[in-house]
Coordinates of C-alpha atoms in Angstrom, one line a residue:
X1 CA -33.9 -39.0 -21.6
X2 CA -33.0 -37.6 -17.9
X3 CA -34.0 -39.3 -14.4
X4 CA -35.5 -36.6 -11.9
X5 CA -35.6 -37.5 -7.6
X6 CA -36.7 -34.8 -5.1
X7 CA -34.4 -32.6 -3.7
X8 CA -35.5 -29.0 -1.2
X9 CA -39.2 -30.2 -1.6
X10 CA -38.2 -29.7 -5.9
X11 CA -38.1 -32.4 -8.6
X12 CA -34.7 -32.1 -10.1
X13 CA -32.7 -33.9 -12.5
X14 CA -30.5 -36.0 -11.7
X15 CA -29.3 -37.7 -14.3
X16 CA -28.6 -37.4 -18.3
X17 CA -28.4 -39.2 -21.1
X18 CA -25.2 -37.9 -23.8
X19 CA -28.2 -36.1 -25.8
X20 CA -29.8 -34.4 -22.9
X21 CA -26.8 -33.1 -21.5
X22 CA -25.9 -32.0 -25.8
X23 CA -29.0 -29.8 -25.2
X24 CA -27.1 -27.9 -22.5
X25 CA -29.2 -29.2 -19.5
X26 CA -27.4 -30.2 -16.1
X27 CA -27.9 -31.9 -13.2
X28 CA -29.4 -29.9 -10.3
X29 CA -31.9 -28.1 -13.1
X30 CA -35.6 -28.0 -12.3
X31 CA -38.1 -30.7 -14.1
X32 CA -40.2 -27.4 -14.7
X33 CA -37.3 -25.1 -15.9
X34 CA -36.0 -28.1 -17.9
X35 CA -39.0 -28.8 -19.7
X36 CA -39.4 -25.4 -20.4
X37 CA -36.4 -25.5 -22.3
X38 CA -37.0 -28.4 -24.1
X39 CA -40.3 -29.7 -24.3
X40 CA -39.7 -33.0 -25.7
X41 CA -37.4 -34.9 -23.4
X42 CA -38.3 -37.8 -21.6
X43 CA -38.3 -37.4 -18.0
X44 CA -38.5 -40.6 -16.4
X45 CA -38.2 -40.5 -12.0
X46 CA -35.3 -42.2 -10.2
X47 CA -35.3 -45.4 -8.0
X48 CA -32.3 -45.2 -5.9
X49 CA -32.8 -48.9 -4.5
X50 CA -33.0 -50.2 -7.9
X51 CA -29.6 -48.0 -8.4
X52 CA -28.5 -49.5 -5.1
X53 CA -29.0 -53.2 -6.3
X54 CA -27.3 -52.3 -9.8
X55 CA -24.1 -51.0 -8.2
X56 CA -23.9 -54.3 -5.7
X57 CA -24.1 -56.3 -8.5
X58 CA -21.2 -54.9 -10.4
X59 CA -19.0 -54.4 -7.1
X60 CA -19.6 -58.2 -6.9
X61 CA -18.6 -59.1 -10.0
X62 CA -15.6 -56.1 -9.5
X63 CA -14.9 -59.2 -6.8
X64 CA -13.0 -61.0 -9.4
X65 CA -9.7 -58.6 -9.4
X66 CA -10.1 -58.1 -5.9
X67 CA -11.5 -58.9 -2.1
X68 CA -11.5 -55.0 -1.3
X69 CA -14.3 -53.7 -2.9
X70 CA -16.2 -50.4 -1.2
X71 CA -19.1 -48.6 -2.1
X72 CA -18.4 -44.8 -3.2
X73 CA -21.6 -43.1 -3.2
X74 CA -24.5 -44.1 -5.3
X75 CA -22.2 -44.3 -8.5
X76 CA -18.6 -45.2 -7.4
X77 CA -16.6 -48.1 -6.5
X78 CA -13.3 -48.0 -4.8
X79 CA -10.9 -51.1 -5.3
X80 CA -7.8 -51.8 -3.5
X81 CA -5.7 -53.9 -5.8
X82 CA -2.3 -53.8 -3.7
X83 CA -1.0 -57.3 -4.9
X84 CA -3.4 -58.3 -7.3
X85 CA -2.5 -56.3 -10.5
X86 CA 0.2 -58.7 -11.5
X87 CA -2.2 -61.4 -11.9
X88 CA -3.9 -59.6 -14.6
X89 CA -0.9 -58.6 -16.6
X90 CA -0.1 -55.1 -14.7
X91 CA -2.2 -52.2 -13.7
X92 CA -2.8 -50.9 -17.6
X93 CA -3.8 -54.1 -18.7
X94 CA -5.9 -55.1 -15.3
X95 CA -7.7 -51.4 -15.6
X96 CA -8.0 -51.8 -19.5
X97 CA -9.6 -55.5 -19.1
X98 CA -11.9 -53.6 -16.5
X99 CA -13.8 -50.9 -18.4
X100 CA -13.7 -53.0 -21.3
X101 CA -15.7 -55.6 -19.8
X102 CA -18.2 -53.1 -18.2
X103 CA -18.2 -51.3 -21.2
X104 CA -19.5 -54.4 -23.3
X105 CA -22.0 -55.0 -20.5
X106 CA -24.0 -52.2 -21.9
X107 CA -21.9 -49.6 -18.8
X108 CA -20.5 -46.2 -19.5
X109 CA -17.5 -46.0 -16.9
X110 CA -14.6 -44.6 -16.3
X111 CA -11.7 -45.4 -14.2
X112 CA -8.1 -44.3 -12.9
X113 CA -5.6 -46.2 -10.8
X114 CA -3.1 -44.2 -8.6
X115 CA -1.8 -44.7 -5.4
X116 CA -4.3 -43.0 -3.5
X117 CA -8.5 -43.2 -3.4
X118 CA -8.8 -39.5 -3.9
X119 CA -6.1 -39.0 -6.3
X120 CA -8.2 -41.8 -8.3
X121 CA -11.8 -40.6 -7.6
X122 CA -10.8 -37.2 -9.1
X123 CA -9.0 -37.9 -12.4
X124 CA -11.7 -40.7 -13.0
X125 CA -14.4 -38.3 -12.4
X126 CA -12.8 -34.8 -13.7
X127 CA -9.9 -36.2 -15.7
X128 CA -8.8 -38.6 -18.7
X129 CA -8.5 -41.4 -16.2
X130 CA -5.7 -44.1 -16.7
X131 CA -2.4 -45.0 -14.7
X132 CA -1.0 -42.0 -12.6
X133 CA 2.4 -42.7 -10.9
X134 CA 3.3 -41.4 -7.5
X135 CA 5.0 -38.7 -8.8
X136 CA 3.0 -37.2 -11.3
X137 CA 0.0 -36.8 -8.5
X138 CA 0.7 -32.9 -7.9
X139 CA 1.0 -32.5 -12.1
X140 CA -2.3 -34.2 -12.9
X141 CA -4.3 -32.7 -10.0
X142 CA -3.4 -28.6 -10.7
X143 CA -5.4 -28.4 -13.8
X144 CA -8.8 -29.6 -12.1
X145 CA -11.8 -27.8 -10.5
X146 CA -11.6 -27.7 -6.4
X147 CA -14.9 -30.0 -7.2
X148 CA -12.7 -33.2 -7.4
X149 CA -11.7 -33.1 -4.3
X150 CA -14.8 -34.3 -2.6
X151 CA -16.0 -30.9 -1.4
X152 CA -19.0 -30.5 -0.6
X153 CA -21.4 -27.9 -2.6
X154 CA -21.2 -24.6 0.0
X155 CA -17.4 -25.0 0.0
X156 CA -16.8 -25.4 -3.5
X157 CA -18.8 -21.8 -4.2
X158 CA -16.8 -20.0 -1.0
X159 CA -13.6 -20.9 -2.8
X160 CA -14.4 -20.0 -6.6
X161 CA -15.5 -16.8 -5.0
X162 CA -11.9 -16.2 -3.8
X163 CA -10.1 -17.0 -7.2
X164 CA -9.6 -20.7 -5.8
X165 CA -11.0 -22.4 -9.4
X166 CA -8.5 -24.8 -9.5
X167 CA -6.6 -27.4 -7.7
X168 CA -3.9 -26.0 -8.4
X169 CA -4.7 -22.6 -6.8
X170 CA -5.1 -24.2 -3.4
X171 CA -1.5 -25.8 -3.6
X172 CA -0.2 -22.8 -4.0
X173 CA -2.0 -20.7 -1.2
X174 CA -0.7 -20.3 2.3
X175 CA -2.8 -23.2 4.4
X176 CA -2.9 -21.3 7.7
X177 CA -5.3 -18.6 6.4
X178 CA -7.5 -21.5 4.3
X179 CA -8.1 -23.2 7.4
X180 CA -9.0 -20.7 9.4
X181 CA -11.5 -19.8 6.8
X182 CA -13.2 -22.8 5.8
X183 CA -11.5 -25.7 8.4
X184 CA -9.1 -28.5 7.9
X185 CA -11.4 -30.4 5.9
X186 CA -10.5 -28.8 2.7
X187 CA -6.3 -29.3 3.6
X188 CA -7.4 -33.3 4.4
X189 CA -9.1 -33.6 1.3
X190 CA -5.8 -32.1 -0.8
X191 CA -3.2 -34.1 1.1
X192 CA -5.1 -37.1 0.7
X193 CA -5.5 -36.8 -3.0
X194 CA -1.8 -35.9 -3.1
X195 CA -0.9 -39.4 -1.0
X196 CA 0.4 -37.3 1.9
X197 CA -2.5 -38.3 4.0
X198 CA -3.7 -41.9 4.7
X199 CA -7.3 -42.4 3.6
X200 CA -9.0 -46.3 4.4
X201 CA -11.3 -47.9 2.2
X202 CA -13.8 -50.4 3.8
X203 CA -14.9 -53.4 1.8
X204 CA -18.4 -53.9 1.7
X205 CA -17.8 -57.8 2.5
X206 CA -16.2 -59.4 5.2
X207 CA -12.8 -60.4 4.3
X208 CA -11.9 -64.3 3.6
X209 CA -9.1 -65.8 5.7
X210 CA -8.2 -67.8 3.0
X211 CA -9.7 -68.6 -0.7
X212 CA -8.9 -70.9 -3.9
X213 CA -10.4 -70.4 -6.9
X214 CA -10.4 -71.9 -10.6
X215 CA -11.2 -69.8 -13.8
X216 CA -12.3 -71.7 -16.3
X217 CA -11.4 -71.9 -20.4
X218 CA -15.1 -73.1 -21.1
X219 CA -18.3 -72.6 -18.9
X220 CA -19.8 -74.9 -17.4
X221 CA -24.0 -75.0 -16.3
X222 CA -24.4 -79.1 -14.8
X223 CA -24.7 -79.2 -11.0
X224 CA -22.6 -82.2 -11.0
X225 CA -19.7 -80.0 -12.8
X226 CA -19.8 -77.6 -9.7
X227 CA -19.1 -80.1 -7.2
X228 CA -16.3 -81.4 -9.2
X229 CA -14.8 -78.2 -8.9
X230 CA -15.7 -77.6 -5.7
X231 CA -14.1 -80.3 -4.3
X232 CA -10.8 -79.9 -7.1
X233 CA -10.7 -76.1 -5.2
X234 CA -11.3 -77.3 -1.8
X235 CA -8.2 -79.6 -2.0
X236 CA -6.4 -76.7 -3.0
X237 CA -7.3 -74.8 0.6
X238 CA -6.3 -77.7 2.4
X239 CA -2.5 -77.0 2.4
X240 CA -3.2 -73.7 3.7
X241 CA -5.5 -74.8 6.4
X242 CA -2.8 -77.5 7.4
X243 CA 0.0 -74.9 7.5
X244 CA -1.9 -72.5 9.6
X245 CA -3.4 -75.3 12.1
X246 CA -6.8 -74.1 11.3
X247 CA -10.1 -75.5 10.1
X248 CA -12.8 -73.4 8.7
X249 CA -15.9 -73.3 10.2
X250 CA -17.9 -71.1 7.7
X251 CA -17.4 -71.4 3.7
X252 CA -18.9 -69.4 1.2
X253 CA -18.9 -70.9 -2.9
X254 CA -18.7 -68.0 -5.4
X255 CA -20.0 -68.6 -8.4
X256 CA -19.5 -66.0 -11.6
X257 CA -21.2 -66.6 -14.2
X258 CA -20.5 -65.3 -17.5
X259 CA -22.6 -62.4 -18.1
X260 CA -21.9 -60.5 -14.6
X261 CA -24.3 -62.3 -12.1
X262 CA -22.3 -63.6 -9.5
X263 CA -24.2 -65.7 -6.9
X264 CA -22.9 -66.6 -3.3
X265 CA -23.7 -70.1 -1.2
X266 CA -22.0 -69.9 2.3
X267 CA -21.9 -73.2 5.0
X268 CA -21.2 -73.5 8.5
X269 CA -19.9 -76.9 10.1
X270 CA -20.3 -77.6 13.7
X271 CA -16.2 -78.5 14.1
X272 CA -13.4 -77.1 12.1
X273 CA -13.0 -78.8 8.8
X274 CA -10.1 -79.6 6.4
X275 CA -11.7 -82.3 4.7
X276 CA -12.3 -81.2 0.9
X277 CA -15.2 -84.0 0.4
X278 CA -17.1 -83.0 3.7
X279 CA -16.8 -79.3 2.6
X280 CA -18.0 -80.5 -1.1
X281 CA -20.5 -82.4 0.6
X282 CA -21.7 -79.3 2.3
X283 CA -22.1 -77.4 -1.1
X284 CA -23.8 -80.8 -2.4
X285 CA -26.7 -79.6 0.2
X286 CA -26.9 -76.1 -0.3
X287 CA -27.1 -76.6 -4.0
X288 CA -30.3 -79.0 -3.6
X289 CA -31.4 -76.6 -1.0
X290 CA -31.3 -73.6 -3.5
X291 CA -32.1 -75.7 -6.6
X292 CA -34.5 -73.5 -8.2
X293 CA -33.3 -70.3 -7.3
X294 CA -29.6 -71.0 -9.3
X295 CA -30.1 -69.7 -12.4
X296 CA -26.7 -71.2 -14.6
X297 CA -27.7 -69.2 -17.6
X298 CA -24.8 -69.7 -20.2
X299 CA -22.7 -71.0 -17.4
X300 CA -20.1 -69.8 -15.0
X301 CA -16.3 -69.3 -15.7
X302 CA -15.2 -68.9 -12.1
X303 CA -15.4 -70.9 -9.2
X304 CA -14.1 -69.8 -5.6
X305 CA -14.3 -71.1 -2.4
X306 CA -13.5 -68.8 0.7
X307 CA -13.1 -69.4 4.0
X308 CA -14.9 -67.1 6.3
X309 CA -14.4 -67.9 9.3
X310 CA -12.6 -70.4 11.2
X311 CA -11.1 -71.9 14.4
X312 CA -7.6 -73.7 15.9
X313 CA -7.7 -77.6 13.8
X314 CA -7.3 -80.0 17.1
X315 CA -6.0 -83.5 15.7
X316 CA -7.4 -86.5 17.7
X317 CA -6.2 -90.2 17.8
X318 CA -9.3 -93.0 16.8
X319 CA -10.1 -94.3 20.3
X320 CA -10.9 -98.2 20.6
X321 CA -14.8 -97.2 22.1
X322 CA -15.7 -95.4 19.0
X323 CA -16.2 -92.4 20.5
X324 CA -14.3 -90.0 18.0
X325 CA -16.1 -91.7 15.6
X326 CA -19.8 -91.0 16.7
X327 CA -19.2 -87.3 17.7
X328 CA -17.7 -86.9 13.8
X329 CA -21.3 -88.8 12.5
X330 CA -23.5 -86.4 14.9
X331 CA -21.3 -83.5 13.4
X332 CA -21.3 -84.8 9.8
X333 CA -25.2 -85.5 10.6
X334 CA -25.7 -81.7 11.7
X335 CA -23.2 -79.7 9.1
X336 CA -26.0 -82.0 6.4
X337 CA -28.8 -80.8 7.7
X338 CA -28.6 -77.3 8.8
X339 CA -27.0 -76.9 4.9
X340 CA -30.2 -78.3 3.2
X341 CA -32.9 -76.8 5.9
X342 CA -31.3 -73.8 7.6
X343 CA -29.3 -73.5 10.2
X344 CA -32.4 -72.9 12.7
X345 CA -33.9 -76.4 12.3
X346 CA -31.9 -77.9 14.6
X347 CA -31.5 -76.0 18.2
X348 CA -29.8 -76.9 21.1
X349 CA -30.3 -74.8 24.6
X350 CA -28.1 -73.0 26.7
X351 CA -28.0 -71.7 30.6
X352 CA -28.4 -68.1 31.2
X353 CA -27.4 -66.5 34.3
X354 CA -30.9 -66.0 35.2
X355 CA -33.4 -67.2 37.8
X356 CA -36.3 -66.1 35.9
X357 CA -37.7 -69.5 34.2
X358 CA -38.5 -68.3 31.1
X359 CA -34.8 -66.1 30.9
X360 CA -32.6 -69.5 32.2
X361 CA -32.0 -71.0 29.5
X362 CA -32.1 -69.4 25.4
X363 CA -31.9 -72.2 22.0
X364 CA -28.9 -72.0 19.6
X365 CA -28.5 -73.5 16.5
X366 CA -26.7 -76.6 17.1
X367 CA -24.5 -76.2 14.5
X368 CA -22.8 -73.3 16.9
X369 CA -22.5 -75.5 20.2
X370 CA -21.5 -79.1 19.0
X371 CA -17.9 -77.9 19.4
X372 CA -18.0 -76.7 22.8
X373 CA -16.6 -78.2 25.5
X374 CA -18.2 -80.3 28.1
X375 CA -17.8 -77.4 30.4
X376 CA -18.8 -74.9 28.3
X377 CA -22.1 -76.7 27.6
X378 CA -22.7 -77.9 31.6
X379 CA -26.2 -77.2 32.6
X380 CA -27.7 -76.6 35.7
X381 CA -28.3 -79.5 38.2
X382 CA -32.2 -80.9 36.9
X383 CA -34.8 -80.0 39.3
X384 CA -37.8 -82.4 39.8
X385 CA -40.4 -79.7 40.3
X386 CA -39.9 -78.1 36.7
X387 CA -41.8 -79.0 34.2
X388 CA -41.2 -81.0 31.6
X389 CA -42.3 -78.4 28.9
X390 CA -42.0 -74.4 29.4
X391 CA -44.0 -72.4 27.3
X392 CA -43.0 -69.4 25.6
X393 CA -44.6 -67.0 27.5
X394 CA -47.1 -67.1 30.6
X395 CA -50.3 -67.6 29.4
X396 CA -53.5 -65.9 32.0
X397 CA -55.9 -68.3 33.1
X398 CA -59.0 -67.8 35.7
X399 CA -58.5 -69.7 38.8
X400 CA -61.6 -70.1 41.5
X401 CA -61.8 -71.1 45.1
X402 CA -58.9 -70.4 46.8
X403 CA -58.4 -73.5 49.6
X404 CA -56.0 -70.5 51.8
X405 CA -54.6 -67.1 50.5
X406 CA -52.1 -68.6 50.0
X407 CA -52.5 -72.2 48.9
X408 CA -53.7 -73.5 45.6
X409 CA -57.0 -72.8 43.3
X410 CA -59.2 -75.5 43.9
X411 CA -60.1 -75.6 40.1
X412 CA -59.4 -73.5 37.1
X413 CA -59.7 -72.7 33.5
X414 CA -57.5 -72.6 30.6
X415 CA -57.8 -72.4 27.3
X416 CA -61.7 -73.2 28.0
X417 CA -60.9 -76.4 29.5
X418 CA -61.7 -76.8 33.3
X419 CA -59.7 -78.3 35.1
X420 CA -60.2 -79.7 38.9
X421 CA -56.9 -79.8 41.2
X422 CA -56.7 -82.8 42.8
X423 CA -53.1 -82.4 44.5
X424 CA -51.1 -79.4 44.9
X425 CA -47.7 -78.4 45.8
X426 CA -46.0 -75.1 46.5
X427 CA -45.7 -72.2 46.8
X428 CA -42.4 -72.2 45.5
X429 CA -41.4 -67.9 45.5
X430 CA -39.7 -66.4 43.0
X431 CA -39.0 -62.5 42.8
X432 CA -38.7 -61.2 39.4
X433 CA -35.0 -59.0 38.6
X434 CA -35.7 -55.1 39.3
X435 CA -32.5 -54.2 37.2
X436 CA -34.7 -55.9 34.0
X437 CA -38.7 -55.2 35.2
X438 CA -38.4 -52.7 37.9
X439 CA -38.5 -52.6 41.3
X440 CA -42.3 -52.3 41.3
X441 CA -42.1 -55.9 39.4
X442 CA -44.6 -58.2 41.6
X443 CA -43.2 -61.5 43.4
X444 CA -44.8 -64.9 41.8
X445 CA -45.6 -67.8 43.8
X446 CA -45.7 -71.4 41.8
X447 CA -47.5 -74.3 42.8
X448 CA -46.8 -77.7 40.9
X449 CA -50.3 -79.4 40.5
X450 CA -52.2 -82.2 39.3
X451 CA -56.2 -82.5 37.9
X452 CA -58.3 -85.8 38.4
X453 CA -57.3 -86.7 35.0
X454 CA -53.5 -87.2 36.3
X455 CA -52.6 -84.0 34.3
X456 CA -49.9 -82.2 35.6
X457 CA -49.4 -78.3 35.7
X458 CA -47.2 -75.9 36.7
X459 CA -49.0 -72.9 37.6
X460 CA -47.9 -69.5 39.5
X461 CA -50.2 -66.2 41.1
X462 CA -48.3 -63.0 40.7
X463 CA -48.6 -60.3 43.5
X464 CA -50.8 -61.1 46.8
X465 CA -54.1 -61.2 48.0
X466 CA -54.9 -57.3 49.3
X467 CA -56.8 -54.8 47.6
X468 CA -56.6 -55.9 44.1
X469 CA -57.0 -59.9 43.5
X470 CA -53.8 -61.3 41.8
X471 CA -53.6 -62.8 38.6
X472 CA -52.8 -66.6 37.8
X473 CA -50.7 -67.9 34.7
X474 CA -49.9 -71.3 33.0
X475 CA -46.5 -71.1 32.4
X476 CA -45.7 -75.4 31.8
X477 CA -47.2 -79.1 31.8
X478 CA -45.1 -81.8 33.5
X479 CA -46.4 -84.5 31.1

């Protein structure tokens, strides 16, 4: 069986079972020329997202060893275990446990530690793999193909056509005339696998300030048993959080189950929190939130709680008004409900530096402004001429009879209702920003008026009476 994906307008192969590649086919070869060949195989065409969404889900369960996992290509992972591999019994016994467990997850892999990404990424790839020490980097790298250092295709075939086969061959030609003939890149790429050149690795996920977590002798499936944890591991942060002055503001539950899946449930509070049975609560939500879609399967046999994001921990004395008290029940009341319902179903609105009605003022989740100061959440001194309700966007409407060019319709009609003005007030001028619509962006004049039904509008012409009428909007109702 072989996988084939385009490539130069060509269906190629791209990749090979152990029996295919037996055969003598390659990667690169034409489906045509490959079928030729051999007749019989199975060629069966590529999905790279479904590739995609396989490799995230081991580089999440790869989570387990470490934070700092990155992506490395469509088939690669890059770990940084600085620190962790004593945890797991050393770096041969943390690499062995590694490919063992992938291995009995159905995964042909192969894997090398060593003190640099590109030292590692070519002995896993084009060596025996294992635990290379810093000195044995230039030993173990002579002996493979200019290939493992992350070349790319033309470069590769310049080189060979030299003599340059081997790794080995580079490090011992002169580097001034190699990089005047093919650039610097091909130097960078050596000294990096050889540690003399520092190479970063990105993690694919935002790094937790702090995290607890509990692995687990026996797995466990109940709901109930998760929160127990949760709250056992969230007692364990609050030490940390204490030491540091900090509360978190976003926390993320990771759940690993036992057959790979690994599933992630992340919170936000309104205020920095220590408390571990507010932050259980939290989890309590989300988990009824996302009942259906947790799938326990034979259970999960490690639980961690990180702390993504969080703020300076301000401690405040009970006053004797109760005040402290009700701003923690609003904030307990919030942190609930955006956990089960989203954090968009409860908004709160903010002042823009704008004079533009509909730009003034923008909604927030409330979750992200309950801890602001007074001052930080001032607003603008209320007018009594704005309406009560401002809709979304101007909506046209026909307006008819015109007492002065520049008064008030005498009647209108929106949304197929006529309505007769009975009172008017205005104009009230407001001259749109050119550095947003333009300098050619037309004036509008509003008018604050009421129908003989005691209806109340608050309606605005934009541009003047001349040549071309102007146009009339609704842009709010007082009441």
């Amino acid at each position: 069986m072989v996988c084939s994906g385009r490539s130069d307008n060509t269906m190629r192969l791209t990749a090979l079972d152990e029996k295919a590649e037996k055969l003598g086919l390659r990667k690169g070869l034409g489906v045509a020329e490959a079928r030729a060949i051999h007749p019989v195989i199975d060629v069966i065409e590529e999905d790279a997202a479904a590739d995609r969404r396989l490799l995230d889900a081991i580089a999440d369960w790869c989570d387990r060893y470490t934070p700092l996992v990155a992506l490395d290509g469509k088939d690669g992972l890059f770990l940084d275990i600085t620190g962790c591999s004593h945890l797991f019994g050393g770096e041969r016994a943390m690499l062995k446990d590694i490919l063992l467990r992938l291995h009995q997850m159905g995964l042909d892999v192969g894997g090398a530690i060593s003190s640099s990404p590109g030292l590692s990424w070519a002995v896993s790839r084009f060596g025996e793999g294992g635990v290379i020490a810093e000195d044995e980097a230039g030993s173990v790298l002579e002996p493979l193909p200019v290939t493992a250092l992350r070349l790319d295709a033309p470069v590769v075939a310049a080189l060979q056509k030299l003599g340059l086969r081997y790794i080995g061959d580079l490090m011992q030609a002169p580097r001034a005339p190699l990089t005047r003939r093919f650039g610097a890149l091909v130097l960078l790429r050596l000294d990096q696998a050889l540690g003399l050149d520092e190479e970063p690795v990105s993690p694919r996920l935002p790094i937790a300030s702090l995290s607890a977590e509990r692995r687990l002798a026996e797995a466990i499936t109940a709901e109930e048993d998760i929160l127990l944890l949760a709250g056992q591991v969230a007692h364990a942060l609050q030490p940390s959080l204490e030491t540091q002055g900090i509360g978190g503001r976003v926390f993320e539950l990771v759940l690993f189950r036992v057959d790979g899946c690994v599933f992630r449930i992340s919170a936000g509070t309104s205020r920095p929190l220590r408390d571990p049975q507010r932050i259980a609560s939290l989890f309590c939500e989300r988990l009824t939130a996302i009942h259906d879609d947790l799938d326990a399967g034979y259970g999960f046999e490690i639980l961690r709680i990180n702390v993504l994001r969080h703020e300076n921990f301000q401690n405040e004395q009970d006053d004797f008004e109760g005040e402290r008290q009700t701003a923690i029940s609003l904030a307990g009341f919030v942190d609930k409900v955006s956990a089960r319902l989203g954090e968009e179903c409860l908004i709160r609105f903010e002042q823009r530096e704008s004079h533009v009605p509909e730009r003034a003022v923008f909604a927030v989740p409330a979750i992200e402004t309950l801890n602001k100061s007074p001052r930080e959440l001032a607003a603008p001194m209320a007018r009594g001429d704005r309406p009560v309700r401002l809709l979304t966007m101007p909506e046209p409407m026909e307006a008819f009879a015109a007492e002065v060019p520049d008064g008030a319709p005498a009647y209108f009609r929106w949304r197929r209702i006529r309505h007769r003005i009975l009172k008017s007030e205005g104009p009230e001028r407001i001259a749109m920003e050119w550095w947003i619509d333009g300098v050619d962006a037309k004036e509008r004049d509003y008018f604050s008026v009421e129908d003989e039904q005691g209806y109340r509008f608050w309606i605005y012409r934009e541009g003047h009476y001349g040549p071309d009428m102007p146009q009339w909007f609704m842009h709010g109702v007082f009441a």
